Amino acid sequence: MSNTTLKKEKSNLLEIKNLKTYYPIKGGFLRKTVAHVKAVDDVSFEIKNGETLGLVGESGCGKSTTGRTILRLLEPTDGQILFEGKDITSLRGKSLREIRKDMQMVFQDPYASLNPMQMVGDVISEPIRNFSNKSQKSLKNEVMDLLKKVGLPEDAYYKYAHEFSGGQRQRIGIARALALRPKLIIADEPVSALDVSVQSQVLNLLKELQDEFDLTFLFIAHDLSVVKHMSDRIGVMYLGNIVEIADKENIYAEPMHPYTQALISAIPVPDPRKKSERIVLQGDVPSPVNPPSGCPFHPRCPHAMESCTTEKPVLKEVNPGHRVACHLY
Ligand code: SF4
């Protein structure tokens, strides 16, 4: 049985149902809410245990907000977040703190997420100290083990974040995220701030750690080649909505949504003999404060029809495991 088949049979670790995250815009003398930025607007998907779901889309499409809302770093406006079948949407206080042990984040900018005043040993052990009374000796042993697993030398323990390169800092960030042995890691553009030469090293490290620690990933990126390398399934976001979601193979071989088709057509083809026709989209992404009526993609879609301006297409299964939000299907 293939790995993919095995993964399909696994249960859901995370289920997101009709998630909305709106940011209020205040205005006027009384600072009343005058409008909302609809950063995430009715998003649903699931991630199985051990799987990597890639979330891709242009900047500002709501993918990072989706990740942060799942971790409850942002308050959802509506919808449900189920983790191992448990509704965590409205958890507060101690129960929220407990569930956060199982869900960690790897950030885009490792430097900004590491305390420059702390030794790396303290940075990595901090989450463990927050959740246990382990002795200094056992904490140190755990950190040394984590440093080894992320490919850093033991003496990194006594250094500070500024003494490391970007790739090494990201390794520190990964070690910190692993410290509590989470089940889910939300990696938000984890390599986009790194030199191209070290990107693949960090991506390969994440893959190795996924096997070793039995991790499930939500992998957020704007670069389709990076997402392809990492993911089992891919969700494409546009203006706060998921417009297509499918297995990696299907999405790249047979993109169905016109927006996905345009994104994939823009990936450089390494073989110059192969001709690919690039679909150039007209106009810019509209404002999420005042999204277009009907299909949010209709002002830029080369296939837009009359119904697209009035009716919002729902995400529906077109082929097994392949869901698309488009009136063409
Ligand atoms: Fe284009 Fe209409 Fe499909 Fe939207 S619903 S992607 S506008 S064809």
Short mmCIF file of C-alpha atoms and ligand atoms in Angstrom, two decimals:
data_model
loop_
_atom_site.label_atom_id
_atom_site.label_comp_id
_atom_site.label_asym_id
_atom_site.label_seq_id
_atom_site.Cartn_x
_atom_site.Cartn_y
_atom_site.Cartn_z
CA MET A 1 0.00 0.00 0.00
CA SER A 2 1.41 3.43 -0.91
CA ASN A 3 2.17 6.06 1.71
CA THR A 4 -0.51 8.27 0.22
CA THR A 5 -3.13 5.52 0.60
CA LEU A 6 -2.07 4.95 4.17
CA LYS A 7 -2.33 8.66 4.91
CA LYS A 8 -5.82 8.82 3.40
CA GLU A 9 -6.98 6.18 5.86
CA LYS A 10 -5.76 8.15 8.84
CA SER A 11 -8.12 10.19 10.97
CA ASN A 12 -8.40 13.96 10.94
CA LEU A 13 -6.13 15.80 13.34
CA LEU A 14 -7.59 19.18 12.45
CA GLU A 15 -10.94 20.19 11.00
CA ILE A 16 -11.82 23.75 10.10
CA LYS A 17 -15.45 24.48 9.43
CA ASN A 18 -16.68 27.73 7.88
CA LEU A 19 -13.96 29.74 9.62
CA LYS A 20 -14.21 33.52 9.41
CA THR A 21 -11.75 36.05 10.79
CA TYR A 22 -12.75 39.66 10.30
CA TYR A 23 -10.74 42.63 11.54
CA PRO A 24 -12.84 45.64 12.55
CA ILE A 25 -12.00 49.02 11.01
CA LYS A 26 -12.69 51.86 13.41
CA GLY A 27 -13.59 55.31 12.25
CA GLY A 28 -15.21 58.61 13.19
CA PHE A 29 -15.06 60.59 16.38
CA LEU A 30 -16.40 57.74 18.53
CA ARG A 31 -14.07 55.14 16.98
CA LYS A 32 -17.02 52.99 16.02
CA THR A 33 -16.62 49.93 13.78
CA VAL A 34 -17.38 51.22 10.31
CA ALA A 35 -16.33 48.19 8.24
CA HIS A 36 -14.47 44.88 8.41
CA VAL A 37 -11.44 43.44 6.69
CA LYS A 38 -12.68 39.99 5.73
CA ALA A 39 -9.26 38.33 6.01
CA VAL A 40 -10.66 34.79 6.24
CA ASP A 41 -14.14 34.43 4.85
CA ASP A 42 -15.76 31.01 5.26
CA VAL A 43 -12.86 28.58 5.01
CA SER A 44 -13.25 24.83 5.53
CA PHE A 45 -10.67 22.06 5.29
CA GLU A 46 -9.24 19.16 7.22
CA ILE A 47 -5.75 17.78 7.82
CA LYS A 48 -5.16 14.11 8.55
CA ASN A 49 -2.64 12.84 11.08
CA GLY A 50 0.84 12.84 9.59
CA GLU A 51 -0.22 14.80 6.52
CA THR A 52 1.09 18.10 5.17
CA LEU A 53 -1.48 20.49 3.80
CA GLY A 54 0.05 23.35 1.85
CA LEU A 55 -1.83 26.64 1.84
CA VAL A 56 -0.88 28.84 -1.05
CA GLY A 57 -1.92 32.20 -2.47
CA GLU A 58 -0.74 35.76 -3.04
CA SER A 59 0.21 37.90 -0.07
CA GLY A 60 -2.87 39.24 1.72
CA CYS A 61 -5.08 36.29 0.67
CA GLY A 62 -5.65 35.28 4.31
CA LYS A 63 -3.40 32.23 4.60
CA SER A 64 -1.34 33.53 7.55
CA THR A 65 -4.47 34.79 9.29
CA THR A 66 -5.96 31.31 8.86
CA GLY A 67 -2.88 29.77 10.54
CA ARG A 68 -2.90 32.24 13.39
CA THR A 69 -6.63 31.81 13.97
CA ILE A 70 -6.23 28.03 14.17
CA LEU A 71 -3.60 28.54 16.89
CA ARG A 72 -6.03 30.97 18.52
CA LEU A 73 -3.48 33.77 18.35
CA LEU A 74 -6.35 35.60 16.65
CA GLU A 75 -9.99 35.36 17.64
CA PRO A 76 -12.21 33.69 15.04
CA THR A 77 -15.28 35.73 14.09
CA ASP A 78 -17.29 32.64 13.24
CA GLY A 79 -16.93 28.96 12.41
CA GLN A 80 -15.36 26.01 14.20
CA ILE A 81 -11.87 24.66 14.83
CA LEU A 82 -11.77 21.00 15.82
CA PHE A 83 -8.52 19.47 17.05
CA GLU A 84 -8.59 15.69 17.46
CA GLY A 85 -12.37 15.99 17.26
CA LYS A 86 -12.55 18.49 20.14
CA ASP A 87 -14.02 21.93 19.51
CA ILE A 88 -11.30 24.39 20.53
CA THR A 89 -12.92 27.47 18.97
CA SER A 90 -13.91 29.08 22.24
CA LEU A 91 -11.38 27.61 24.66
CA ARG A 92 -10.00 30.04 27.20
CA GLY A 93 -7.44 30.14 30.01
CA LYS A 94 -5.97 26.85 31.17
CA SER A 95 -7.68 24.66 28.55
CA LEU A 96 -6.40 26.90 25.74
CA ARG A 97 -2.91 26.83 27.23
CA GLU A 98 -3.01 23.02 27.39
CA ILE A 99 -4.10 22.63 23.77
CA ARG A 100 -1.36 25.03 22.62
CA LYS A 101 1.22 22.44 23.70
CA ASP A 102 0.02 20.31 20.81
CA MET A 103 0.08 23.08 18.21
CA GLN A 104 3.18 25.13 17.55
CA MET A 105 4.22 27.68 14.97
CA VAL A 106 7.37 28.17 12.94
CA PHE A 107 7.57 31.80 11.87
CA GLN A 108 8.77 33.46 8.69
CA ASP A 109 11.32 35.65 10.40
CA PRO A 110 13.21 33.48 12.89
CA TYR A 111 15.15 36.46 14.22
CA ALA A 112 12.06 38.44 15.17
CA SER A 113 10.62 35.42 16.95
CA LEU A 114 13.73 34.74 19.09
CA ASN A 115 14.53 36.77 22.18
CA PRO A 116 17.94 38.38 21.45
CA MET A 117 18.68 38.75 25.18
CA GLN A 118 18.40 35.03 25.90
CA MET A 119 20.95 32.30 25.28
CA VAL A 120 19.75 29.81 22.71
CA GLY A 121 19.58 27.12 25.42
CA ASP A 122 17.09 29.27 27.33
CA VAL A 123 15.12 30.18 24.19
CA ILE A 124 14.56 26.51 23.37
CA SER A 125 13.91 25.34 26.93
CA GLU A 126 11.48 28.16 27.77
CA PRO A 127 8.34 26.36 26.54
CA ILE A 128 9.34 23.22 28.50
CA ARG A 129 9.94 25.28 31.65
CA ASN A 130 6.51 26.87 31.23
CA PHE A 131 4.81 23.50 31.25
CA SER A 132 6.88 21.36 33.65
CA ASN A 133 9.11 21.36 36.72
CA LYS A 134 11.98 19.50 35.13
CA SER A 135 15.41 19.84 36.68
CA GLN A 136 18.01 22.09 35.05
CA LYS A 137 20.02 19.01 34.13
CA SER A 138 17.18 17.23 32.35
CA LEU A 139 16.17 20.49 30.60
CA LYS A 140 19.70 20.89 29.35
CA ASN A 141 19.81 17.30 28.12
CA GLU A 142 16.55 17.80 26.24
CA VAL A 143 17.80 21.00 24.62
CA MET A 144 21.11 19.36 23.62
CA ASP A 145 19.13 16.55 22.02
CA LEU A 146 16.93 19.04 20.13
CA LEU A 147 19.98 20.99 18.94
CA LYS A 148 21.39 17.78 17.52
CA LYS A 149 18.13 16.87 15.82
CA VAL A 150 17.96 20.24 14.03
CA GLY A 151 21.61 20.01 12.98
CA LEU A 152 23.17 22.57 15.32
CA PRO A 153 26.36 22.03 17.38
CA GLU A 154 26.16 21.63 21.15
CA ASP A 155 27.92 24.94 21.80
CA ALA A 156 24.94 26.73 20.20
CA TYR A 157 23.37 26.32 23.65
CA TYR A 158 25.53 29.11 25.06
CA LYS A 159 25.27 31.54 22.15
CA TYR A 160 22.79 34.25 21.21
CA ALA A 161 20.53 34.39 18.15
CA HIS A 162 22.53 37.19 16.48
CA GLU A 163 25.58 34.93 16.32
CA PHE A 164 23.85 32.66 13.80
CA SER A 165 23.02 32.83 10.09
CA GLY A 166 19.40 33.02 8.89
CA GLY A 167 19.21 29.27 8.23
CA GLN A 168 20.68 28.45 11.63
CA ARG A 169 18.23 30.82 13.33
CA GLN A 170 15.39 29.05 11.62
CA ARG A 171 16.79 25.77 12.98
CA ILE A 172 16.66 27.32 16.47
CA GLY A 173 13.05 28.35 15.83
CA ILE A 174 12.23 24.80 14.75
CA ALA A 175 13.92 23.31 17.83
CA ARG A 176 11.85 25.64 20.02
CA ALA A 177 8.65 24.66 18.21
CA LEU A 178 9.50 20.98 18.77
CA ALA A 179 10.35 21.37 22.45
CA LEU A 180 6.88 20.41 23.67
CA ARG A 181 6.56 17.53 21.18
CA PRO A 182 3.54 19.06 19.39
CA LYS A 183 1.26 17.11 17.05
CA LEU A 184 0.63 19.98 14.64
CA ILE A 185 3.10 22.54 13.33
CA ILE A 186 1.90 25.57 11.45
CA ALA A 187 4.83 26.74 9.36
CA ASP A 188 4.17 30.26 8.09
CA GLU A 189 6.48 31.01 5.14
CA PRO A 190 9.33 29.27 7.01
CA VAL A 191 11.92 29.65 4.26
CA SER A 192 10.88 32.79 2.38
CA ALA A 193 13.28 35.00 4.38
CA LEU A 194 16.23 32.63 3.74
CA ASP A 195 18.80 32.50 0.96
CA VAL A 196 17.78 30.15 -1.83
CA SER A 197 20.89 28.08 -1.11
CA VAL A 198 19.70 27.19 2.41
CA GLN A 199 15.97 26.94 1.69
CA SER A 200 16.09 23.32 0.59
CA GLN A 201 18.22 22.34 3.61
CA VAL A 202 15.58 23.71 5.97
CA LEU A 203 12.73 22.14 3.97
CA ASN A 204 14.47 18.75 4.03
CA LEU A 205 15.05 19.11 7.76
CA LEU A 206 11.33 19.75 8.29
CA LYS A 207 10.52 16.61 6.30
CA GLU A 208 12.96 14.48 8.29
CA LEU A 209 11.57 15.82 11.57
CA GLN A 210 8.03 15.14 10.38
CA ASP A 211 8.86 11.44 10.07
CA GLU A 212 10.83 11.28 13.28
CA PHE A 213 8.31 13.17 15.45
CA ASP A 214 5.16 12.00 13.62
CA LEU A 215 4.19 15.59 12.89
CA THR A 216 1.29 17.02 10.94
CA PHE A 217 1.96 20.25 9.06
CA LEU A 218 -0.03 23.18 7.83
CA PHE A 219 2.53 24.65 5.49
CA ILE A 220 1.84 28.22 4.41
CA ALA A 221 3.76 29.74 1.50
CA HIS A 222 3.35 31.91 -1.58
CA ASP A 223 5.95 29.95 -3.57
CA LEU A 224 4.28 27.07 -5.40
CA SER A 225 7.52 25.16 -5.93
CA VAL A 226 8.19 25.19 -2.18
CA VAL A 227 4.63 24.09 -1.41
CA LYS A 228 4.87 21.32 -4.00
CA HIS A 229 8.05 20.00 -2.42
CA MET A 230 6.49 19.83 1.04
CA SER A 231 2.81 18.98 0.69
CA ASP A 232 0.56 15.94 0.29
CA ARG A 233 -2.47 18.12 -0.46
CA ILE A 234 -2.73 21.77 -1.43
CA GLY A 235 -5.36 24.41 -0.75
CA VAL A 236 -5.36 27.55 -2.90
CA MET A 237 -6.61 30.73 -1.24
CA TYR A 238 -7.91 33.87 -2.89
CA LEU A 239 -9.28 36.86 -1.02
CA GLY A 240 -10.01 34.98 2.19
CA ASN A 241 -11.54 31.94 0.47
CA ILE A 242 -10.27 28.48 -0.45
CA VAL A 243 -10.98 28.23 -4.17
CA GLU A 244 -9.49 24.78 -4.81
CA ILE A 245 -8.15 21.95 -2.70
CA ALA A 246 -6.81 18.58 -3.85
CA ASP A 247 -3.94 16.12 -3.75
CA LYS A 248 -0.67 17.69 -4.87
CA GLU A 249 -0.49 15.54 -8.01
CA ASN A 250 -4.00 16.52 -9.15
CA ILE A 251 -3.57 20.21 -8.48
CA TYR A 252 -0.37 20.47 -10.47
CA ALA A 253 -1.38 18.12 -13.30
CA GLU A 254 -4.97 19.29 -13.62
CA PRO A 255 -5.64 22.65 -11.97
CA MET A 256 -9.35 23.40 -12.32
CA HIS A 257 -9.98 26.84 -10.86
CA PRO A 258 -8.95 29.64 -13.23
CA TYR A 259 -6.93 31.27 -10.43
CA THR A 260 -5.00 28.04 -9.74
CA GLN A 261 -4.42 27.65 -13.47
CA ALA A 262 -2.90 31.14 -13.59
CA LEU A 263 -0.68 30.49 -10.54
CA ILE A 264 0.60 27.21 -11.94
CA SER A 265 1.19 28.67 -15.39
CA ALA A 266 3.57 31.18 -13.77
CA ILE A 267 5.92 28.50 -12.37
CA PRO A 268 9.12 28.52 -14.45
CA VAL A 269 9.57 25.32 -16.48
CA PRO A 270 13.13 23.99 -16.05
CA ASP A 271 13.18 22.34 -19.50
CA PRO A 272 13.43 25.09 -22.19
CA ARG A 273 12.11 22.67 -24.86
CA LYS A 274 8.79 22.40 -23.02
CA LYS A 275 6.52 25.29 -23.87
CA SER A 276 4.08 26.49 -21.27
CA GLU A 277 1.63 29.27 -21.85
CA ARG A 278 1.59 31.74 -19.02
CA ILE A 279 -1.83 33.08 -18.03
CA VAL A 280 -1.41 36.71 -17.07
CA LEU A 281 -4.14 37.96 -14.77
CA GLN A 282 -5.46 41.46 -15.30
CA GLY A 283 -5.85 43.90 -12.41
CA ASP A 284 -4.95 43.60 -8.76
CA VAL A 285 -6.39 41.58 -5.92
CA PRO A 286 -9.47 43.54 -4.73
CA SER A 287 -9.67 44.88 -1.19
CA PRO A 288 -10.88 42.38 1.42
CA VAL A 289 -12.77 45.29 3.01
CA ASN A 290 -15.15 45.38 0.08
CA PRO A 291 -14.80 42.09 -1.80
CA PRO A 292 -16.57 41.76 -5.17
CA SER A 293 -20.09 40.35 -5.24
CA GLY A 294 -20.57 36.79 -6.47
CA CYS A 295 -17.32 35.00 -7.15
CA PRO A 296 -14.50 36.98 -5.50
CA PHE A 297 -12.28 36.22 -8.50
CA HIS A 298 -14.74 37.43 -11.17
CA PRO A 299 -13.16 40.87 -11.90
CA ARG A 300 -9.92 39.10 -12.95
CA CYS A 301 -11.24 35.82 -14.33
CA PRO A 302 -10.82 35.20 -18.06
CA HIS A 303 -13.87 32.85 -17.99
CA ALA A 304 -16.28 35.03 -15.96
CA MET A 305 -19.95 34.68 -16.86
CA GLU A 306 -23.05 36.63 -15.90
CA SER A 307 -23.82 34.35 -12.92
CA CYS A 308 -20.28 34.86 -11.56
CA THR A 309 -21.04 38.49 -10.68
CA THR A 310 -24.03 37.62 -8.49
CA GLU A 311 -23.68 34.08 -7.15
CA LYS A 312 -20.78 33.06 -4.92
CA PRO A 313 -19.66 29.55 -5.93
CA VAL A 314 -19.41 27.03 -3.11
CA LEU A 315 -16.45 24.69 -2.72
CA LYS A 316 -17.73 21.36 -4.06
CA GLU A 317 -16.19 18.00 -4.84
CA VAL A 318 -15.70 17.69 -8.59
CA ASN A 319 -13.49 14.59 -8.58
CA PRO A 320 -12.76 12.35 -5.57
CA GLY A 321 -10.84 14.49 -3.08
CA HIS A 322 -10.71 17.44 -5.52
CA ARG A 323 -12.88 20.40 -4.49
CA VAL A 324 -13.31 23.57 -6.50
CA ALA A 325 -15.33 26.77 -6.00
CA CYS A 326 -16.22 27.76 -9.55
CA HIS A 327 -19.42 27.88 -11.64
CA LEU A 328 -17.61 26.20 -14.53
CA TYR A 329 -17.90 22.85 -12.72
FE1 SF4 B 1 -14.23 32.54 -13.00
FE2 SF4 B 1 -16.85 32.42 -12.66
FE3 SF4 B 1 -15.33 30.37 -11.95
FE4 SF4 B 1 -15.28 32.62 -10.54
S1 SF4 B 1 -17.00 31.24 -10.79
S2 SF4 B 1 -13.53 31.44 -11.19
S3 SF4 B 1 -15.51 34.13 -12.15
S4 SF4 B 1 -15.64 31.16 -14.01
#
